[in-house]
Amino acid sequence: MKALEGVKILDFTHVQSGPTCTQLLAWFGADVIKVERPGVGDATRKQLQDVPDADSLYFTMLNHNKRSIELNSKDETGKEVLTRLVQECDVLVENFAPGALDRMGFGWEAIQKINPRMIMASVKGFGPGKYEDCKVYENVAQCAGGSASTTGFLDGPPLVTGAQIGDSGTGLHLALGIVTALFQREKTGKGQKVLAAMQDGVLNLARVKLRDQQRLDHGPLKEYSQFGAGIPFGEATPRAGNDSGGGQPGRILKCKGWETDPNAYTYFITQAAVWKNVCDVIGEPDWKDAEGYATPPERLDKLDAIFARIEEWTMTKTKFEVMDICNPLNIPVGPILSMKEIAEDEGLRATGTIVECDHPERGRYVSVGCPIKLSDSPVEVERSPLLGEHTEEILKSVLGYSDEDVGRIADSGAVGEVKKMAAE
Ligand code: CAO
């Protein structure tokens, strides 16, 4: 038994944000039916291809545990099939450019008429307002959501982050909106619209930077290294380099091998509660009670010097040795792990966070499994579907079409050449 067993998702998503959401729902047990344009499919199938003629990793890593139906939603017969899908499914998830669903004839009002219990969930770049019609990709959202202006170093340009907070982050927000709407439907019997705008999702994740914006009205941000360096603050939350985002000062420090290994670094947090342990570890026991060092406020203007001294120590150890020494002393540290190290990490493989799948076109590939673990709803990660792999199966088993109907639908061209042959 899986948590979302019995829930049918009409998955009209593409690229990254929407697919992340529906992949999570599939992992929680929903039957996710991915509707794709005949012969074309999700654009990511062919983007950043590493194996000729095989679905790309971009696609395969975002579309696990789904079924694929090829369907031209602009064709008359295609619309008939889509209408049946709306009748049968619980949730429609989409992340088309604004207005695309209306142009197809399947806007919110039309959907409600066909199935009042349907939840219609959308990712858009912006919420209602002057930018609502804009197309948006990841980095645009990171910039518009406040993340880029607060990421990077003080003397450099704004930076986007590698974590896809605009796409995958908004997909997560949408998934929560969907299960919440399903929960409410239990009581009301009605569907509703769920909207997750990428700008809003990024801002939600950058919430602490808006906190700092308001703190600026009351004086400098003392935990920022900029304060210790004596650089005045401007009007807006500045870029904070690798400063810790919270009240406990932290930095990225070099470890043994940094000269040749770009990831021989550790994150080191001088949490106030374990300051004495930090002093012992780095060989500065006098700092425990020395004037100017004993309390967190006294240390604020010396953080650069303090971290320089800690780095002298971390440079004598590998990032894993730093972890092994500091963890038992409750000093929060974290190695900078490369993607290579993560892909090979036995611990992550043991928990199913890193998985391997067999794919008929591309062979074995590594992927990220479900990052949320439910004790009563285990996840078995299955490979992504080939384009239209389940067209016939969905027409018959989900929508109840007869062989004759499937032949008629295939003849119309609404479901693509391959399925026409399969139906014959
Ligand atoms: N059958 C027939 N037509 C189909 C179809 C199907 N099965 N599936 C999609 N289409 C059509 C759409 O109806 C649309 O047609 P119109 O423009 O005539 O209405 C067309 O394909 C293209 O859709 P699109 O505009 O969404 O795609 P795009 O490549 O031009 O834009 C993107 C991509 C991501 C910029 C845009 O979809 C968007 O802004 N989405 C919302 C924000 C978002 O999710 N961004 C994250 C992207 S990365 O995760």
GROMACS .gro file of C-alpha atoms and ligand atoms in nm:
model
  473
    1MET     CA    1   0.000   0.000   0.000
    2LYS     CA    2   0.131   0.343  -0.098
    3ALA     CA    3   0.014   0.672   0.048
    4LEU     CA    4  -0.140   0.806  -0.273
    5GLU     CA    5  -0.260   0.475  -0.415
    6GLY     CA    6  -0.578   0.523  -0.617
    7VAL     CA    7  -0.503   0.886  -0.701
    8LYS     CA    8  -0.482   0.944  -1.076
    9ILE     CA    9  -0.275   1.234  -1.205
   10LEU     CA   10  -0.317   1.377  -1.553
   11ASP     CA   11   0.040   1.494  -1.597
   12PHE     CA   12   0.060   1.771  -1.853
   13THR     CA   13   0.399   1.887  -1.730
   14HIS     CA   14   0.726   1.937  -1.915
   15VAL     CA   15   1.087   2.040  -1.858
   16GLN     CA   16   1.169   2.042  -1.484
   17SER     CA   17   0.937   2.221  -1.242
   18GLY     CA   18   0.614   2.030  -1.315
   19PRO     CA   19   0.785   1.693  -1.371
   20THR     CA   20   0.958   1.714  -1.030
   21CYS     CA   21   0.617   1.755  -0.870
   22THR     CA   22   0.447   1.468  -1.049
   23GLN     CA   23   0.751   1.242  -0.996
   24LEU     CA   24   0.712   1.289  -0.621
   25LEU     CA   25   0.341   1.209  -0.642
   26ALA     CA   26   0.427   0.896  -0.842
   27TRP     CA   27   0.676   0.791  -0.575
   28PHE     CA   28   0.405   0.831  -0.314
   29GLY     CA   29   0.191   0.588  -0.513
   30ALA     CA   30  -0.019   0.801  -0.749
   31ASP     CA   31  -0.082   0.675  -1.103
   32VAL     CA   32   0.085   0.948  -1.308
   33ILE     CA   33  -0.023   0.961  -1.672
   34LYS     CA   34   0.211   1.184  -1.867
   35VAL     CA   35   0.045   1.334  -2.175
   36GLU     CA   36   0.296   1.412  -2.450
   37ARG     CA   37   0.276   1.555  -2.797
   38PRO     CA   38   0.285   1.270  -3.056
   39GLY     CA   39   0.628   1.211  -3.201
   40VAL     CA   40   0.779   1.493  -2.996
   41GLY     CA   41   0.714   1.446  -2.628
   42ASP     CA   42   0.861   1.647  -2.345
   43ALA     CA   43   1.129   1.871  -2.497
   44THR     CA   44   1.383   1.747  -2.242
   45ARG     CA   45   1.379   1.397  -2.395
   46LYS     CA   46   1.609   1.535  -2.662
   47GLN     CA   47   1.789   1.807  -2.463
   48LEU     CA   48   2.149   1.761  -2.340
   49GLN     CA   49   2.151   1.413  -2.495
   50ASP     CA   50   2.458   1.213  -2.395
   51VAL     CA   51   2.365   0.882  -2.561
   52PRO     CA   52   2.258   0.909  -2.928
   53ASP     CA   53   1.889   0.832  -2.990
   54ALA     CA   54   1.820   0.768  -2.622
   55ASP     CA   55   1.612   0.976  -2.383
   56SER     CA   56   1.840   1.222  -2.207
   57LEU     CA   57   1.929   1.211  -1.840
   58TYR     CA   58   1.745   1.541  -1.812
   59PHE     CA   59   1.426   1.353  -1.894
   60THR     CA   60   1.495   1.016  -1.736
   61MET     CA   61   1.591   1.164  -1.398
   62LEU     CA   62   1.272   1.370  -1.373
   63ASN     CA   63   1.011   1.126  -1.495
   64HIS     CA   64   1.047   0.807  -1.297
   65ASN     CA   65   0.746   0.587  -1.218
   66LYS     CA   66   0.520   0.756  -1.475
   67ARG     CA   67   0.323   0.621  -1.770
   68SER     CA   68   0.341   0.802  -2.104
   69ILE     CA   69   0.055   0.853  -2.349
   70GLU     CA   70   0.108   1.031  -2.680
   71LEU     CA   71  -0.187   1.260  -2.743
   72ASN     CA   72  -0.242   1.563  -2.963
   73SER     CA   73  -0.457   1.779  -2.740
   74LYS     CA   74  -0.534   2.019  -3.025
   75ASP     CA   75  -0.687   1.751  -3.247
   76GLU     CA   76  -1.063   1.676  -3.224
   77THR     CA   77  -1.017   1.308  -3.136
   78GLY     CA   78  -0.732   1.406  -2.906
   79LYS     CA   79  -0.969   1.642  -2.724
   80GLU     CA   80  -1.221   1.359  -2.688
   81VAL     CA   81  -0.955   1.143  -2.522
   82LEU     CA   82  -0.833   1.431  -2.307
   83THR     CA   83  -1.189   1.493  -2.190
   84ARG     CA   84  -1.211   1.128  -2.084
   85LEU     CA   85  -0.882   1.167  -1.898
   86VAL     CA   86  -1.014   1.474  -1.715
   87GLN     CA   87  -1.322   1.272  -1.618
   88GLU     CA   88  -1.115   0.983  -1.484
   89CYS     CA   89  -0.833   1.166  -1.309
   90ASP     CA   90  -0.821   1.344  -0.973
   91VAL     CA   91  -0.557   1.603  -1.049
   92LEU     CA   92  -0.438   1.782  -1.362
   93VAL     CA   93  -0.085   1.919  -1.323
   94GLU     CA   94   0.058   2.156  -1.582
   95ASN     CA   95   0.337   2.405  -1.631
   96PHE     CA   96   0.267   2.539  -1.976
   97ALA     CA   97   0.331   2.899  -2.064
   98PRO     CA   98   0.047   3.119  -1.935
   99GLY     CA   99  -0.271   3.079  -2.141
  100ALA     CA  100  -0.169   2.758  -2.323
  101LEU     CA  101  -0.428   2.544  -2.147
  102ASP     CA  102  -0.705   2.797  -2.224
  103ARG     CA  103  -0.599   2.800  -2.588
  104MET     CA  104  -0.637   2.421  -2.588
  105GLY     CA  105  -0.990   2.460  -2.455
  106PHE     CA  106  -0.908   2.308  -2.115
  107GLY     CA  107  -0.898   2.612  -1.888
  108TRP     CA  108  -1.025   2.604  -1.530
  109GLU     CA  109  -1.392   2.666  -1.618
  110ALA     CA  110  -1.396   2.395  -1.882
  111ILE     CA  111  -1.224   2.151  -1.646
  112GLN     CA  112  -1.474   2.219  -1.368
  113LYS     CA  113  -1.764   2.149  -1.603
  114ILE     CA  114  -1.613   1.816  -1.705
  115ASN     CA  115  -1.512   1.710  -1.353
  116PRO     CA  116  -1.600   1.928  -1.053
  117ARG     CA  117  -1.381   1.711  -0.829
  118MET     CA  118  -1.072   1.780  -1.032
  119ILE     CA  119  -0.782   1.965  -0.876
  120MET     CA  120  -0.601   2.177  -1.133
  121ALA     CA  121  -0.245   2.252  -1.031
  122SER     CA  122  -0.015   2.488  -1.216
  123VAL     CA  123   0.340   2.616  -1.201
  124LYS     CA  124   0.377   2.960  -1.352
  125GLY     CA  125   0.673   3.195  -1.349
  126PHE     CA  126   0.490   3.477  -1.172
  127GLY     CA  127   0.166   3.505  -0.981
  128PRO     CA  128  -0.118   3.737  -1.090
  129GLY     CA  129   0.002   4.086  -1.176
  130LYS     CA  130   0.203   4.265  -1.437
  131TYR     CA  131   0.438   3.974  -1.512
  132GLU     CA  132   0.176   3.699  -1.515
  133ASP     CA  133   0.207   3.639  -1.891
  134CYS     CA  134   0.584   3.589  -1.888
  135LYS     CA  135   0.757   3.264  -1.972
  136VAL     CA  136   1.008   3.179  -1.702
  137TYR     CA  137   1.302   2.944  -1.662
  138GLU     CA  138   1.502   2.852  -1.351
  139ASN     CA  139   1.753   3.134  -1.344
  140VAL     CA  140   1.494   3.399  -1.419
  141ALA     CA  141   1.305   3.282  -1.110
  142GLN     CA  142   1.620   3.281  -0.898
  143CYS     CA  143   1.678   3.642  -1.000
  144ALA     CA  144   1.317   3.757  -0.960
  145GLY     CA  145   1.272   3.574  -0.631
  146GLY     CA  146   1.553   3.756  -0.449
  147SER     CA  147   1.799   3.469  -0.439
  148ALA     CA  148   2.052   3.598  -0.694
  149SER     CA  149   2.086   3.943  -0.536
  150THR     CA  150   2.181   3.782  -0.206
  151THR     CA  151   2.407   3.510  -0.348
  152GLY     CA  152   2.774   3.555  -0.434
  153PHE     CA  153   3.051   3.767  -0.293
  154LEU     CA  154   3.024   4.131  -0.197
  155ASP     CA  155   3.266   4.244  -0.466
  156GLY     CA  156   3.117   4.030  -0.743
  157PRO     CA  157   2.797   4.018  -0.952
  158PRO     CA  158   2.477   3.845  -0.838
  159LEU     CA  159   2.500   3.467  -0.865
  160VAL     CA  160   2.253   3.188  -0.935
  161THR     CA  161   2.288   2.868  -0.734
  162GLY     CA  162   2.331   2.514  -0.864
  163ALA     CA  163   2.036   2.390  -0.659
  164GLN     CA  164   1.731   2.429  -0.882
  165ILE     CA  165   1.525   2.620  -0.633
  166GLY     CA  166   1.313   2.782  -0.905
  167ASP     CA  167   1.216   2.464  -1.086
  168SER     CA  168   1.248   2.172  -0.846
  169GLY     CA  169   1.180   2.400  -0.548
  170THR     CA  170   0.853   2.518  -0.699
  171GLY     CA  171   0.766   2.161  -0.798
  172LEU     CA  172   0.793   2.071  -0.429
  173HIS     CA  173   0.569   2.361  -0.332
  174LEU     CA  174   0.314   2.250  -0.591
  175ALA     CA  175   0.318   1.890  -0.466
  176LEU     CA  176   0.234   2.011  -0.117
  177GLY     CA  177  -0.047   2.225  -0.259
  178ILE     CA  178  -0.187   1.923  -0.442
  179VAL     CA  179  -0.194   1.685  -0.146
  180THR     CA  180  -0.344   1.963   0.066
  181ALA     CA  181  -0.617   2.017  -0.193
  182LEU     CA  182  -0.680   1.641  -0.204
  183PHE     CA  183  -0.715   1.646   0.174
  184GLN     CA  184  -0.965   1.932   0.158
  185ARG     CA  185  -1.157   1.753  -0.117
  186GLU     CA  186  -1.219   1.470   0.128
  187LYS     CA  187  -1.437   1.712   0.322
  188THR     CA  188  -1.586   1.930   0.047
  189GLY     CA  189  -1.607   1.687  -0.243
  190LYS     CA  190  -1.485   1.969  -0.467
  191GLY     CA  191  -1.171   2.032  -0.663
  192GLN     CA  192  -0.985   2.361  -0.663
  193LYS     CA  193  -0.710   2.550  -0.842
  194VAL     CA  194  -0.359   2.527  -0.701
  195LEU     CA  195  -0.097   2.775  -0.817
  196ALA     CA  196   0.272   2.778  -0.731
  197ALA     CA  197   0.454   3.070  -0.889
  198MET     CA  198   0.829   3.026  -0.926
  199GLN     CA  199   0.903   3.377  -0.801
  200ASP     CA  200   0.700   3.304  -0.486
  201GLY     CA  201   0.866   2.967  -0.434
  202VAL     CA  202   1.215   3.113  -0.458
  203LEU     CA  203   1.123   3.399  -0.226
  204ASN     CA  204   0.983   3.151   0.024
  205LEU     CA  205   1.320   2.974   0.022
  206ALA     CA  206   1.501   3.310   0.050
  207ARG     CA  207   1.281   3.415   0.343
  208VAL     CA  208   1.576   3.476   0.578
  209LYS     CA  209   1.714   3.734   0.337
  210LEU     CA  210   1.393   3.936   0.366
  211ARG     CA  211   1.437   3.899   0.742
  212ASP     CA  212   1.781   4.058   0.706
  213GLN     CA  213   1.641   4.334   0.484
  214GLN     CA  214   1.422   4.447   0.773
  215ARG     CA  215   1.696   4.403   1.033
  216LEU     CA  216   1.905   4.649   0.831
  217ASP     CA  217   1.668   4.926   0.942
  218HIS     CA  218   1.797   4.872   1.295
  219GLY     CA  219   2.167   4.862   1.224
  220PRO     CA  220   2.437   4.660   1.050
  221LEU     CA  221   2.408   4.284   1.016
  222LYS     CA  222   2.673   4.194   1.266
  223GLU     CA  223   2.703   3.827   1.178
  224TYR     CA  224   2.794   3.911   0.815
  225SER     CA  225   3.172   3.908   0.759
  226GLN     CA  226   3.126   4.247   0.596
  227PHE     CA  227   3.067   4.386   0.946
  228GLY     CA  228   3.395   4.249   1.079
  229ALA     CA  229   3.575   4.386   0.773
  230GLY     CA  230   3.438   4.734   0.848
  231ILE     CA  231   3.258   4.765   0.513
  232PRO     CA  232   2.943   4.976   0.547
  233PHE     CA  233   2.607   4.825   0.458
  234GLY     CA  234   2.392   4.968   0.178
  235GLU     CA  235   2.014   4.980   0.148
  236ALA     CA  236   1.952   4.618   0.057
  237THR     CA  237   2.048   4.279   0.199
  238PRO     CA  238   2.399   4.229   0.059
  239ARG     CA  239   2.564   3.922  -0.086
  240ALA     CA  240   2.712   3.729   0.202
  241GLY     CA  241   2.961   3.498   0.035
  242ASN     CA  242   2.974   3.178   0.236
  243ASP     CA  243   2.870   3.335   0.565
  244SER     CA  244   2.629   3.122   0.759
  245GLY     CA  245   2.268   3.225   0.702
  246GLY     CA  246   2.181   3.203   1.070
  247GLY     CA  247   2.296   3.344   1.401
  248GLN     CA  248   2.593   3.107   1.427
  249PRO     CA  249   2.896   3.227   1.228
  250GLY     CA  250   3.025   2.983   0.966
  251ARG     CA  251   3.260   2.978   0.668
  252ILE     CA  252   3.396   2.745   0.402
  253LEU     CA  253   3.755   2.660   0.490
  254LYS     CA  254   4.036   2.489   0.304
  255CYS     CA  255   4.130   2.133   0.395
  256LYS     CA  256   4.431   1.916   0.317
  257GLY     CA  257   4.471   1.885  -0.060
  258TRP     CA  258   4.291   2.207  -0.153
  259GLU     CA  259   4.576   2.306  -0.385
  260THR     CA  260   4.479   2.036  -0.634
  261ASP     CA  261   4.128   1.925  -0.535
  262PRO     CA  262   3.864   2.194  -0.597
  263ASN     CA  263   3.639   2.035  -0.337
  264ALA     CA  264   3.888   1.985  -0.051
  265TYR     CA  265   3.694   2.222   0.173
  266THR     CA  266   3.473   2.199   0.478
  267TYR     CA  267   3.196   2.414   0.613
  268PHE     CA  268   3.275   2.504   0.972
  269ILE     CA  269   3.030   2.661   1.218
  270THR     CA  270   3.152   2.820   1.540
  271GLN     CA  271   2.833   2.747   1.728
  272ALA     CA  272   2.837   2.944   2.054
  273ALA     CA  273   2.741   2.642   2.265
  274VAL     CA  274   3.057   2.453   2.163
  275TRP     CA  275   3.304   2.744   2.146
  276LYS     CA  276   3.524   2.582   2.410
  277ASN     CA  277   3.546   2.263   2.205
  278VAL     CA  278   3.643   2.467   1.899
  279CYS     CA  279   3.923   2.635   2.096
  280ASP     CA  280   4.056   2.299   2.218
  281VAL     CA  281   4.046   2.142   1.872
  282ILE     CA  282   4.237   2.422   1.701
  283GLY     CA  283   4.490   2.455   1.985
  284GLU     CA  284   4.382   2.792   2.124
  285PRO     CA  285   4.259   2.699   2.472
  286ASP     CA  286   4.324   3.052   2.598
  287TRP     CA  287   4.050   3.185   2.368
  288LYS     CA  288   3.786   3.005   2.576
  289ASP     CA  289   3.774   3.276   2.842
  290ALA     CA  290   3.996   3.551   2.698
  291GLU     CA  291   3.857   3.900   2.687
  292GLY     CA  292   3.734   3.975   2.336
  293TYR     CA  293   3.682   3.606   2.259
  294ALA     CA  294   3.470   3.453   2.533
  295THR     CA  295   3.122   3.558   2.412
  296PRO     CA  296   2.966   3.563   2.065
  297PRO     CA  297   2.918   3.944   2.052
  298GLU     CA  298   3.285   3.999   2.145
  299ARG     CA  299   3.396   3.771   1.862
  300LEU     CA  300   3.192   3.939   1.586
  301ASP     CA  301   3.458   4.189   1.479
  302LYS     CA  302   3.731   3.921   1.486
  303LEU     CA  303   3.560   3.652   1.283
  304ASP     CA  304   3.800   3.682   0.989
  305ALA     CA  305   4.099   3.626   1.216
  306ILE     CA  306   3.926   3.348   1.407
  307PHE     CA  307   3.830   3.162   1.090
  308ALA     CA  308   4.183   3.213   0.952
  309ARG     CA  309   4.314   3.038   1.263
  310ILE     CA  310   4.059   2.756   1.232
  311GLU     CA  311   4.158   2.718   0.866
  312GLU     CA  312   4.523   2.677   0.967
  313TRP     CA  313   4.398   2.370   1.154
  314THR     CA  314   4.155   2.239   0.887
  315MET     CA  315   4.433   2.262   0.626
  316THR     CA  316   4.619   1.993   0.819
  317LYS     CA  317   4.324   1.751   0.787
  318THR     CA  318   4.114   1.609   0.504
  319LYS     CA  319   3.751   1.721   0.494
  320PHE     CA  320   3.648   1.379   0.623
  321GLU     CA  321   3.900   1.390   0.909
  322VAL     CA  322   3.758   1.730   1.008
  323MET     CA  323   3.415   1.566   1.017
  324ASP     CA  324   3.541   1.269   1.220
  325ILE     CA  325   3.714   1.491   1.477
  326CYS     CA  326   3.446   1.760   1.512
  327ASN     CA  327   3.127   1.556   1.509
  328PRO     CA  328   3.191   1.376   1.841
  329LEU     CA  329   3.252   1.720   1.993
  330ASN     CA  330   2.919   1.849   1.857
  331ILE     CA  331   3.095   2.104   1.637
  332PRO     CA  332   2.878   2.137   1.323
  333VAL     CA  333   3.092   2.084   1.011
  334GLY     CA  334   3.022   1.951   0.663
  335PRO     CA  335   3.252   1.832   0.387
  336ILE     CA  336   3.208   1.996   0.047
  337LEU     CA  337   3.102   1.687  -0.147
  338SER     CA  338   3.145   1.672  -0.522
  339MET     CA  339   2.875   1.517  -0.740
  340LYS     CA  340   3.122   1.235  -0.808
  341GLU     CA  341   3.150   1.163  -0.436
  342ILE     CA  342   2.775   1.183  -0.393
  343ALA     CA  343   2.710   0.945  -0.683
  344GLU     CA  344   2.939   0.691  -0.516
  345ASP     CA  345   2.822   0.749  -0.159
  346GLU     CA  346   2.734   0.417   0.001
  347GLY     CA  347   2.518   0.576   0.267
  348LEU     CA  348   2.301   0.757   0.013
  349ARG     CA  349   2.271   0.438  -0.189
  350ALA     CA  350   2.170   0.240   0.120
  351THR     CA  351   1.881   0.479   0.191
  352GLY     CA  352   1.760   0.490  -0.169
  353THR     CA  353   1.848   0.855  -0.213
  354ILE     CA  354   2.092   0.755  -0.486
  355VAL     CA  355   1.954   0.478  -0.709
  356GLU     CA  356   2.041   0.301  -1.031
  357CYS     CA  357   1.787   0.217  -1.302
  358ASP     CA  358   1.799   0.009  -1.619
  359HIS     CA  359   1.672   0.181  -1.929
  360PRO     CA  360   1.604  -0.002  -2.258
  361GLU     CA  361   1.765   0.272  -2.470
  362ARG     CA  362   2.044   0.407  -2.256
  363GLY     CA  363   2.132   0.120  -2.024
  364ARG     CA  364   2.204   0.172  -1.657
  365TYR     CA  365   2.193   0.523  -1.514
  366VAL     CA  366   2.224   0.682  -1.174
  367SER     CA  367   1.945   0.896  -1.038
  368VAL     CA  368   1.826   1.069  -0.725
  369GLY     CA  369   1.554   0.871  -0.553
  370CYS     CA  370   1.276   1.006  -0.335
  371PRO     CA  371   1.422   1.249  -0.082
  372ILE     CA  372   1.121   1.214   0.151
  373LYS     CA  373   1.090   0.884   0.335
  374LEU     CA  374   0.753   0.760   0.459
  375SER     CA  375   0.772   0.461   0.690
  376ASP     CA  376   0.446   0.313   0.557
  377SER     CA  377   0.477   0.405   0.192
  378PRO     CA  378   0.796   0.259   0.048
  379VAL     CA  379   0.932   0.386  -0.284
  380GLU     CA  380   1.060   0.165  -0.563
  381VAL     CA  381   1.216   0.387  -0.826
  382GLU     CA  382   1.125   0.273  -1.178
  383ARG     CA  383   1.277   0.400  -1.502
  384SER     CA  384   1.107   0.678  -1.696
  385PRO     CA  385   0.867   0.574  -1.973
  386LEU     CA  386   0.952   0.579  -2.342
  387LEU     CA  387   0.747   0.823  -2.547
  388GLY     CA  388   0.397   0.680  -2.582
  389GLU     CA  389   0.497   0.352  -2.416
  390HIS     CA  390   0.161   0.322  -2.241
  391THR     CA  391  -0.074   0.484  -2.492
  392GLU     CA  392  -0.268   0.172  -2.571
  393GLU     CA  393  -0.265   0.051  -2.211
  394ILE     CA  394  -0.406   0.384  -2.085
  395LEU     CA  395  -0.672   0.405  -2.357
  396LYS     CA  396  -0.794   0.059  -2.268
  397SER     CA  397  -0.734   0.011  -1.896
  398VAL     CA  398  -0.785   0.364  -1.765
  399LEU     CA  399  -1.035   0.498  -2.015
  400GLY     CA  400  -1.211   0.173  -2.103
  401TYR     CA  401  -1.183   0.207  -2.482
  402SER     CA  402  -1.244  -0.109  -2.685
  403ASP     CA  403  -1.001  -0.243  -2.946
  404GLU     CA  404  -1.226  -0.088  -3.209
  405ASP     CA  405  -1.214   0.253  -3.036
  406VAL     CA  406  -0.837   0.233  -3.006
  407GLY     CA  407  -0.816   0.161  -3.379
  408ARG     CA  408  -1.036   0.461  -3.455
  409ILE     CA  409  -0.830   0.689  -3.227
  410ALA     CA  410  -0.508   0.564  -3.379
  411ASP     CA  411  -0.641   0.614  -3.731
  412SER     CA  412  -0.722   0.976  -3.649
  413GLY     CA  413  -0.352   1.044  -3.583
  414ALA     CA  414  -0.431   1.185  -3.238
  415VAL     CA  415  -0.203   0.940  -3.062
  416GLY     CA  416   0.090   0.917  -3.302
  417GLU     CA  417   0.226   0.674  -3.555
  418VAL     CA  418   0.377   0.419  -3.319
  419LYS     CA  419   0.056   0.362  -3.134
  420LYS     CA  420  -0.138   0.342  -3.459
  421MET     CA  421   0.078   0.046  -3.551
  422ALA     CA  422   0.043  -0.105  -3.207
  423ALA     CA  423  -0.335  -0.074  -3.226
  424GLU     CA  424  -0.346  -0.245  -3.565
  425CAO     N1  425  -0.062   1.835  -2.792
  425CAO     C1  426  -0.069   1.950  -2.863
  425CAO     N2  427  -0.009   2.065  -2.825
  425CAO     C2  428   0.061   2.061  -2.712
  425CAO     C3  429   0.074   1.946  -2.631
  425CAO     C4  430   0.007   1.829  -2.676
  425CAO     N3  431   0.014   1.714  -2.608
  425CAO     N4  432   0.150   1.975  -2.525
  425CAO     C5  433   0.185   2.104  -2.537
  425CAO     N5  434   0.131   2.157  -2.649
  425CAO     C6  435   0.145   2.294  -2.698
  425CAO     C7  436   0.089   2.396  -2.602
  425CAO     O1  437  -0.050   2.397  -2.607
  425CAO     C8  438   0.155   2.523  -2.652
  425CAO     O2  439   0.084   2.568  -2.766
  425CAO     P1  440   0.034   2.721  -2.784
  425CAO     O3  441   0.154   2.807  -2.762
  425CAO     O4  442  -0.014   2.722  -2.926
  425CAO     O5  443  -0.072   2.747  -2.687
  425CAO     C9  444   0.288   2.473  -2.704
  425CAO     O6  445   0.279   2.330  -2.707
  425CAO    C10  446   0.412   2.510  -2.624
  425CAO     O7  447   0.389   2.517  -2.485
  425CAO     P2  448   0.473   2.619  -2.394
  425CAO     O8  449   0.448   2.758  -2.444
  425CAO     O9  450   0.443   2.591  -2.254
  425CAO    O10  451   0.622   2.575  -2.427
  425CAO     P3  452   0.750   2.666  -2.455
  425CAO    O11  453   0.859   2.571  -2.489
  425CAO    O12  454   0.724   2.774  -2.553
  425CAO    O13  455   0.781   2.736  -2.314
  425CAO    C11  456   0.832   2.737  -2.078
  425CAO    C12  457   0.845   2.662  -2.211
  425CAO    C13  458   0.887   2.645  -1.970
  425CAO    C14  459   0.912   2.867  -2.083
  425CAO    C15  460   0.684   2.767  -2.050
  425CAO    O14  461   0.611   2.649  -2.059
  425CAO    C16  462   0.659   2.832  -1.915
  425CAO    O15  463   0.686   2.949  -1.892
  425CAO     N6  464   0.602   2.754  -1.819
  425CAO    C17  465   0.562   2.803  -1.690
  425CAO    C18  466   0.681   2.825  -1.601
  425CAO    C19  467   0.766   2.702  -1.586
  425CAO    O16  468   0.721   2.596  -1.552
  425CAO     N7  469   0.893   2.721  -1.607
  425CAO    C20  470   0.987   2.617  -1.573
  425CAO    C21  471   1.042   2.560  -1.690
  425CAO     S1  472   1.167   2.451  -1.643
  425CAO    O17  473   1.094   2.359  -1.541
   0.00000   0.00000   0.00000
